[in-house]
GROMACS .gro file of N, CA and C in nm:
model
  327
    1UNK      N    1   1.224  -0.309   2.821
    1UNK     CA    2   1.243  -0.443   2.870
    1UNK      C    3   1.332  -0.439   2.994
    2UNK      N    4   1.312  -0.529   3.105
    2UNK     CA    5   1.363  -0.551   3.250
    2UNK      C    6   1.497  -0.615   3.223
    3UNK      N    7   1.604  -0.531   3.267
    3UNK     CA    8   1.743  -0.624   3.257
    3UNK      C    9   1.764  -0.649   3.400
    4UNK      N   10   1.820  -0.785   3.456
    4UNK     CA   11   1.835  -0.879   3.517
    4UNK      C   12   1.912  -0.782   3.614
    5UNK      N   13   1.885  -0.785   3.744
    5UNK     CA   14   1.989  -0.709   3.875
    5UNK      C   15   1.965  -0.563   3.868
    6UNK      N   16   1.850  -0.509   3.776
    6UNK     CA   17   1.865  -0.349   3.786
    6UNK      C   18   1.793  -0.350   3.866
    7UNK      N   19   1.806  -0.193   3.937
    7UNK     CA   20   1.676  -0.139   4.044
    7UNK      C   21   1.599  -0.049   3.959
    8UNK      N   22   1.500  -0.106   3.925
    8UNK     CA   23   1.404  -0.030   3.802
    8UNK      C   24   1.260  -0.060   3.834
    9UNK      N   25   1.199   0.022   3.864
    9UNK     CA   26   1.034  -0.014   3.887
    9UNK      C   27   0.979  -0.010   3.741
   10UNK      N   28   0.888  -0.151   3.757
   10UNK     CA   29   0.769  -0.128   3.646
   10UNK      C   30   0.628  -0.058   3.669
   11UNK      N   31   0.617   0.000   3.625
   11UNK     CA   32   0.487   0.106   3.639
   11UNK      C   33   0.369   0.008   3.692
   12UNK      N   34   0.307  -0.082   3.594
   12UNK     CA   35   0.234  -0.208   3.559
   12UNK      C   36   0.217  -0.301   3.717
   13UNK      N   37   0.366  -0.307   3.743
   13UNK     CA   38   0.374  -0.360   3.883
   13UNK      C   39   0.320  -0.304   3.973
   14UNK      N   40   0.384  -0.141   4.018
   14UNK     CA   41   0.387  -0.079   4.099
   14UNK      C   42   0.206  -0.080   4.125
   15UNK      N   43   0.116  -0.047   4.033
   15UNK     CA   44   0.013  -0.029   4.015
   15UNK      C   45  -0.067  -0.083   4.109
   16UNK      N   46  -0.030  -0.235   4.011
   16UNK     CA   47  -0.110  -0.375   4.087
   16UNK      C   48  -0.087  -0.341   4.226
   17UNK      N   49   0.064  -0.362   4.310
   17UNK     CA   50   0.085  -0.351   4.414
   17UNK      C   51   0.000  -0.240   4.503
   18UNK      N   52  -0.039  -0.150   4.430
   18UNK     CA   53  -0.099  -0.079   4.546
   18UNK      C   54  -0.260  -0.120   4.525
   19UNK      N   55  -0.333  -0.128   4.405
   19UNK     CA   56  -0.448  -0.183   4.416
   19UNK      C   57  -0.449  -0.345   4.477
   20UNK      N   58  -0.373  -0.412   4.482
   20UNK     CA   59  -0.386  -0.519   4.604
   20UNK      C   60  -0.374  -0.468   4.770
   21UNK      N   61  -0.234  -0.386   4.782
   21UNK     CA   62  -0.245  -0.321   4.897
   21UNK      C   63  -0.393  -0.284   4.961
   22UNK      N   64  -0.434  -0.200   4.869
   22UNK     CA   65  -0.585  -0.109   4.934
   22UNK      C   66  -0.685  -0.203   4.886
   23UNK      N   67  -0.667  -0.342   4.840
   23UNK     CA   68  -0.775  -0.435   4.795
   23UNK      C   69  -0.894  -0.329   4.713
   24UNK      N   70  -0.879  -0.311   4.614
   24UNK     CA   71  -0.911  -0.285   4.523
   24UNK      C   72  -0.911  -0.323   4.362
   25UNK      N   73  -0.907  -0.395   4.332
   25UNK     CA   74  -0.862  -0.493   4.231
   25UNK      C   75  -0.905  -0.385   4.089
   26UNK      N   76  -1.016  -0.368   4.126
   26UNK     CA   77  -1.059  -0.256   3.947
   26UNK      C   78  -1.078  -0.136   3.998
   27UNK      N   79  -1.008  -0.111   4.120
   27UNK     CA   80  -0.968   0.092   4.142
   27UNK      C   81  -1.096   0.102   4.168
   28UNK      N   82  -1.253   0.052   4.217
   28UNK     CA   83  -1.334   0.155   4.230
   28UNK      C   84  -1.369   0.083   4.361
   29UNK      N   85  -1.445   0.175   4.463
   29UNK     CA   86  -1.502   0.178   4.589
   29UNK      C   87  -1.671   0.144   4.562
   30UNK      N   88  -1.706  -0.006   4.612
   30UNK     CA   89  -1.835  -0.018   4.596
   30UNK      C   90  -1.910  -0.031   4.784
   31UNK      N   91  -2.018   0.013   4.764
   31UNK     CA   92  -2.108   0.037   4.864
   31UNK      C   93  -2.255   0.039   4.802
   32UNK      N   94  -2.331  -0.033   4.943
   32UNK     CA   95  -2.458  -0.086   4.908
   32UNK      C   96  -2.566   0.060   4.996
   33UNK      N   97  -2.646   0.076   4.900
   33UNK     CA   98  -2.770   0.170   4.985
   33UNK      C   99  -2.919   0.061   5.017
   34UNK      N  100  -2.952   0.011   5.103
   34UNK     CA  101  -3.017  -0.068   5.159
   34UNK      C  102  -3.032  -0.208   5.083
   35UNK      N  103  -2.897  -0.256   5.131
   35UNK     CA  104  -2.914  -0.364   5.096
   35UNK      C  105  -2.921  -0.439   4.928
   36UNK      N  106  -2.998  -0.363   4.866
   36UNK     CA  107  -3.030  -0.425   4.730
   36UNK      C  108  -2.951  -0.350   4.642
   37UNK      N  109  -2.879  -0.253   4.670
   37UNK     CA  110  -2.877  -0.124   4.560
   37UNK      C  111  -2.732  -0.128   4.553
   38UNK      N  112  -2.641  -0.165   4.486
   38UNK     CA  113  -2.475  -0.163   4.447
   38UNK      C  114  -2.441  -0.031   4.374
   39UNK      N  115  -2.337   0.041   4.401
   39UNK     CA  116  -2.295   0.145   4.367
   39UNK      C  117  -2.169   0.147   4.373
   40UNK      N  118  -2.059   0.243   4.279
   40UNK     CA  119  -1.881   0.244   4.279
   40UNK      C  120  -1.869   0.376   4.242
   41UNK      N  121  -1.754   0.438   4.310
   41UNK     CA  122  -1.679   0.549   4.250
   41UNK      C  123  -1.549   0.476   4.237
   42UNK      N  124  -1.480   0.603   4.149
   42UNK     CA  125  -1.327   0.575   4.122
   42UNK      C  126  -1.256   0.551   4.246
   43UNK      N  127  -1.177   0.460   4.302
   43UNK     CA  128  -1.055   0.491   4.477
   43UNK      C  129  -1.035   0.631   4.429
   44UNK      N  130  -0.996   0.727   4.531
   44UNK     CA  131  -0.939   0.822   4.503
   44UNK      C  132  -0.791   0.837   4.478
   45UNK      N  133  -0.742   0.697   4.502
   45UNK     CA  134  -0.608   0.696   4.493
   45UNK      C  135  -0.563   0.697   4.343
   46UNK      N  136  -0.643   0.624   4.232
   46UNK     CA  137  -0.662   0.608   4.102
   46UNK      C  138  -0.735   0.744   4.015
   47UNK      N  139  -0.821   0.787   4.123
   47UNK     CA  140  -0.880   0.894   4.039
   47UNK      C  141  -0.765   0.994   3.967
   48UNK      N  142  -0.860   1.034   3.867
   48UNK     CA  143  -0.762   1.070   3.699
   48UNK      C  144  -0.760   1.210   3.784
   49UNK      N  145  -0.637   1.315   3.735
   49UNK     CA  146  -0.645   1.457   3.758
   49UNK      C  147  -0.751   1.509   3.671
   50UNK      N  148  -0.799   1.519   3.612
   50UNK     CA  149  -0.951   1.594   3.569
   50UNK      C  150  -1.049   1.528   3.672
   51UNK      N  151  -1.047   1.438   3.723
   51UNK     CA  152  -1.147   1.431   3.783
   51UNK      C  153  -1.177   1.423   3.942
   52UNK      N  154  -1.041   1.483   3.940
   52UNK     CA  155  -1.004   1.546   4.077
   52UNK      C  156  -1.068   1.680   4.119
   53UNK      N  157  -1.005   1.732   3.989
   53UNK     CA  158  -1.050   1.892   4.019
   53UNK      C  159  -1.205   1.899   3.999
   54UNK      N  160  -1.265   1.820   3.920
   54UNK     CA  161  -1.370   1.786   3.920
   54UNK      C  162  -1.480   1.798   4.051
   55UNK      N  163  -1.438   1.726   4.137
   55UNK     CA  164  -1.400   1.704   4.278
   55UNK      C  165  -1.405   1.824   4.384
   56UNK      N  166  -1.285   1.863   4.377
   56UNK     CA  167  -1.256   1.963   4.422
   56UNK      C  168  -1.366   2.119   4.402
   57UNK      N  169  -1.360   2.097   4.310
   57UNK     CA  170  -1.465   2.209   4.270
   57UNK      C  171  -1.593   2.204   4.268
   58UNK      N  172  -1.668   2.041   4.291
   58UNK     CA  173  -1.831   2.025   4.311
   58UNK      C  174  -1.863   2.105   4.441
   59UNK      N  175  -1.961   2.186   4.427
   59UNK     CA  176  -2.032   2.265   4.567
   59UNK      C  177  -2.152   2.146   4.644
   60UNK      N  178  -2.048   2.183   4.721
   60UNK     CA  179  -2.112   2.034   4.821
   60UNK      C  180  -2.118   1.952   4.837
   61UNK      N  181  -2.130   1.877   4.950
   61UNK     CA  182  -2.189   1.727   4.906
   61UNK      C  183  -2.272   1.661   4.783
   62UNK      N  184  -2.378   1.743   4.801
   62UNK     CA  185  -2.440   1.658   4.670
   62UNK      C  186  -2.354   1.676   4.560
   63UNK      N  187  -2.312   1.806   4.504
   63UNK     CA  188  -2.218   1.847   4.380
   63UNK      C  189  -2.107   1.714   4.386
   64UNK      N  190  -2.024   1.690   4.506
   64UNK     CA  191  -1.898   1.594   4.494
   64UNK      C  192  -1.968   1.466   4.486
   65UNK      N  193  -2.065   1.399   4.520
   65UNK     CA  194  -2.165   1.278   4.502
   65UNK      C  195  -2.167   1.264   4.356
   66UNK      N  196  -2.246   1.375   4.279
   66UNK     CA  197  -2.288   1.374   4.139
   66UNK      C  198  -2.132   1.266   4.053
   67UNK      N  199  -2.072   1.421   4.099
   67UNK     CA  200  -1.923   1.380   4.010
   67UNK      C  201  -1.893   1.223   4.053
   68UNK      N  202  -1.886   1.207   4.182
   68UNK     CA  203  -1.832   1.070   4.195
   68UNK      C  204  -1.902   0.931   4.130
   69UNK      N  205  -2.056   0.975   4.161
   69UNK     CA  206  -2.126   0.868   4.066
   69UNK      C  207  -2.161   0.855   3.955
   70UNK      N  208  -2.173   1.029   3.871
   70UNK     CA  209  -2.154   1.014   3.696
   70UNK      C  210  -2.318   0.985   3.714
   71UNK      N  211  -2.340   0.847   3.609
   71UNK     CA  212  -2.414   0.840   3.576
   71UNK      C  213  -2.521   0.698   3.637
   72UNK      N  214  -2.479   0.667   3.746
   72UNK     CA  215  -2.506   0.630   3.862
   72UNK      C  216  -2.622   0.739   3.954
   73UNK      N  217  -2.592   0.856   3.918
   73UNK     CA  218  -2.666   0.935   4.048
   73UNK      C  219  -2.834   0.862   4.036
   74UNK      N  220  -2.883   0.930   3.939
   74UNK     CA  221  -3.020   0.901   3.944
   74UNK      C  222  -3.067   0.759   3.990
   75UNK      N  223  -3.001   0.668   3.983
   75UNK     CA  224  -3.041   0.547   4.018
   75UNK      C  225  -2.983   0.549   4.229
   76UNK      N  226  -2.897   0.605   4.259
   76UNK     CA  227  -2.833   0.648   4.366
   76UNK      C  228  -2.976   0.719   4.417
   77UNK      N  229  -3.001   0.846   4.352
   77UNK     CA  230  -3.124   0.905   4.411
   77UNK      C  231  -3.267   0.805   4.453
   78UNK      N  232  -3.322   0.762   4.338
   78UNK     CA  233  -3.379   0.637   4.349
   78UNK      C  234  -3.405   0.566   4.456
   79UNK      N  235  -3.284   0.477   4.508
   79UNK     CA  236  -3.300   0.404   4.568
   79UNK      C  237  -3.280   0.511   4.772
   80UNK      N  238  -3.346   0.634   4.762
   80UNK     CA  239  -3.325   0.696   4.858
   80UNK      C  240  -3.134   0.699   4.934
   81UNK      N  241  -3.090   0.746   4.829
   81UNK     CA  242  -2.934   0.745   4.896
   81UNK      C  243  -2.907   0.865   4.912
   82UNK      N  244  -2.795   0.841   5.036
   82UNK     CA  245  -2.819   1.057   5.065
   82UNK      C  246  -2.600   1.061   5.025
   83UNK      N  247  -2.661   1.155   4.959
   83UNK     CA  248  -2.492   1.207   4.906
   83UNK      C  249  -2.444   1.288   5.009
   84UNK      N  250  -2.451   1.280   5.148
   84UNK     CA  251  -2.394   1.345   5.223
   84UNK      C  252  -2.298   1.162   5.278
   85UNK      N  253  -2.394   1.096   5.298
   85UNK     CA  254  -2.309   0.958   5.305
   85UNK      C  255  -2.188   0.875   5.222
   86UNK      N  256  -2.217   0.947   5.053
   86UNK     CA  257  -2.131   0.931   4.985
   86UNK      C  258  -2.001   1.023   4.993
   87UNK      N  259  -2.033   1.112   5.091
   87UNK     CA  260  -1.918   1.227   5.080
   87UNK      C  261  -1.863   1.164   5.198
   88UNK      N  262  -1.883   1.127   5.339
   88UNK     CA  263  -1.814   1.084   5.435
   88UNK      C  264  -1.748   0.935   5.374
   89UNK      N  265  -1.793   0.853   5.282
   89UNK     CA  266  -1.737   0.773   5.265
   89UNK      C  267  -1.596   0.797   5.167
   90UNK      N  268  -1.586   0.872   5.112
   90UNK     CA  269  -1.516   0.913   4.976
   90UNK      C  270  -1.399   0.955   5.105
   91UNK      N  271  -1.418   1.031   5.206
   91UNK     CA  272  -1.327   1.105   5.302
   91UNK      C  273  -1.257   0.977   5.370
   92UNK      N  274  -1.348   0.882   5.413
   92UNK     CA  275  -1.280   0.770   5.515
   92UNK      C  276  -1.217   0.654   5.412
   93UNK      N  277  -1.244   0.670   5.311
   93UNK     CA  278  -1.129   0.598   5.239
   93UNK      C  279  -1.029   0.664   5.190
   94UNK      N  280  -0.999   0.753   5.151
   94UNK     CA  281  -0.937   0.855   5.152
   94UNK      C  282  -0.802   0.821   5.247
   95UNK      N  283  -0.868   0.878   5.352
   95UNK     CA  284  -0.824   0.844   5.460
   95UNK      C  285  -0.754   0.725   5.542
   96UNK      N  286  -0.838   0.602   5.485
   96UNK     CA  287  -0.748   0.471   5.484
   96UNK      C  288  -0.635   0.456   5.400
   97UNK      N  289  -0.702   0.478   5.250
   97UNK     CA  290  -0.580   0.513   5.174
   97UNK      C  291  -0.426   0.527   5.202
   98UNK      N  292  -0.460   0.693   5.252
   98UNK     CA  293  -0.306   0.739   5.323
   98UNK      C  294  -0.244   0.676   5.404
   99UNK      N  295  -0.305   0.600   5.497
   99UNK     CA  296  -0.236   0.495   5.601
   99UNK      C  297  -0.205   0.409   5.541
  100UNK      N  298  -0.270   0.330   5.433
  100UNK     CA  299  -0.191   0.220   5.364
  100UNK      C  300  -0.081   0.258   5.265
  101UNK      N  301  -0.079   0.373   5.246
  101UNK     CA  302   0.015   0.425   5.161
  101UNK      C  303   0.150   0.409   5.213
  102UNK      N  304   0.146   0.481   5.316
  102UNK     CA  305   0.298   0.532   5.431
  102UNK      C  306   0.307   0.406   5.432
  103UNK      N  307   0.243   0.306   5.453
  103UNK     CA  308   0.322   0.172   5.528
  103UNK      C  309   0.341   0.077   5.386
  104UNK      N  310   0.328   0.093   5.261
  104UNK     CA  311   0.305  -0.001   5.160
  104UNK      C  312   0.452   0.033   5.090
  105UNK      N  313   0.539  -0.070   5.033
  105UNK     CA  314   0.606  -0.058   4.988
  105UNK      C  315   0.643  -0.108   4.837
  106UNK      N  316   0.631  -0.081   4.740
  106UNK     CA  317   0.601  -0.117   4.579
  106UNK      C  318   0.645  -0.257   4.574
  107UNK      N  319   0.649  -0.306   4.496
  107UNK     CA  320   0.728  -0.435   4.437
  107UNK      C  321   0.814  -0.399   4.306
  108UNK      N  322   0.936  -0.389   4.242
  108UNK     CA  323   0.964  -0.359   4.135
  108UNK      C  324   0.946  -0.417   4.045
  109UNK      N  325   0.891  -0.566   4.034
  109UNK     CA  326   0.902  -0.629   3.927
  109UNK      C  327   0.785  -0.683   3.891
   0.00000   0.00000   0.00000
């Protein structure tokens, strides 16, 4: 429980604060493949450590696509989506990420 005048971050807070920061409200990154076709991975900022290394260790683009969409791919394949696009996108948010990071400052309460 929060006692009154401490400097104490709440986890709960801190959280929210950065998924509002990076407007992300449920942690995942959605993108459309022509128009009709909705798709999400985890932000990478949220992504779990197993499924980092996960990540880390897929060979290739397509391999890091798979992981990112789970059980999404086949419908991803489907609708002609190229997992080389899902890999530049995964990088440029990424990438935004870190810039909103350095400049974002928590809320404690």
């Amino acid at each position: 429980m929060s006692k009154p005048n401490r400097k104490r971050y709440k986890l709960e807070s801190v959280r929210r604060s950065y998924r509002d920061a990076l407007d992300v409200p449920d942690e995942r990154v959605e993108f459309e493949v022509d128009d009709d076709h909705v798709f999400s991975f985890q932000h990478p900022v949220f992504t779990s450590d197993a499924d980092q290394r996960r990540i880390d260790e897929a060979d290739g683009d397509e391999g890091k696509a798979r992981v990112l969409l789970g059980d999404q791919w086949a419908a991803f394949i489907d609708a002609n989506g190229d997992p080389n696009d899902v890999a530049l996108l995964y990088v440029a948010v990424r990438n935004e990420a870190t810039d909103v990071m350095q400049k974002h400052r928590p809320t404690r309460g």
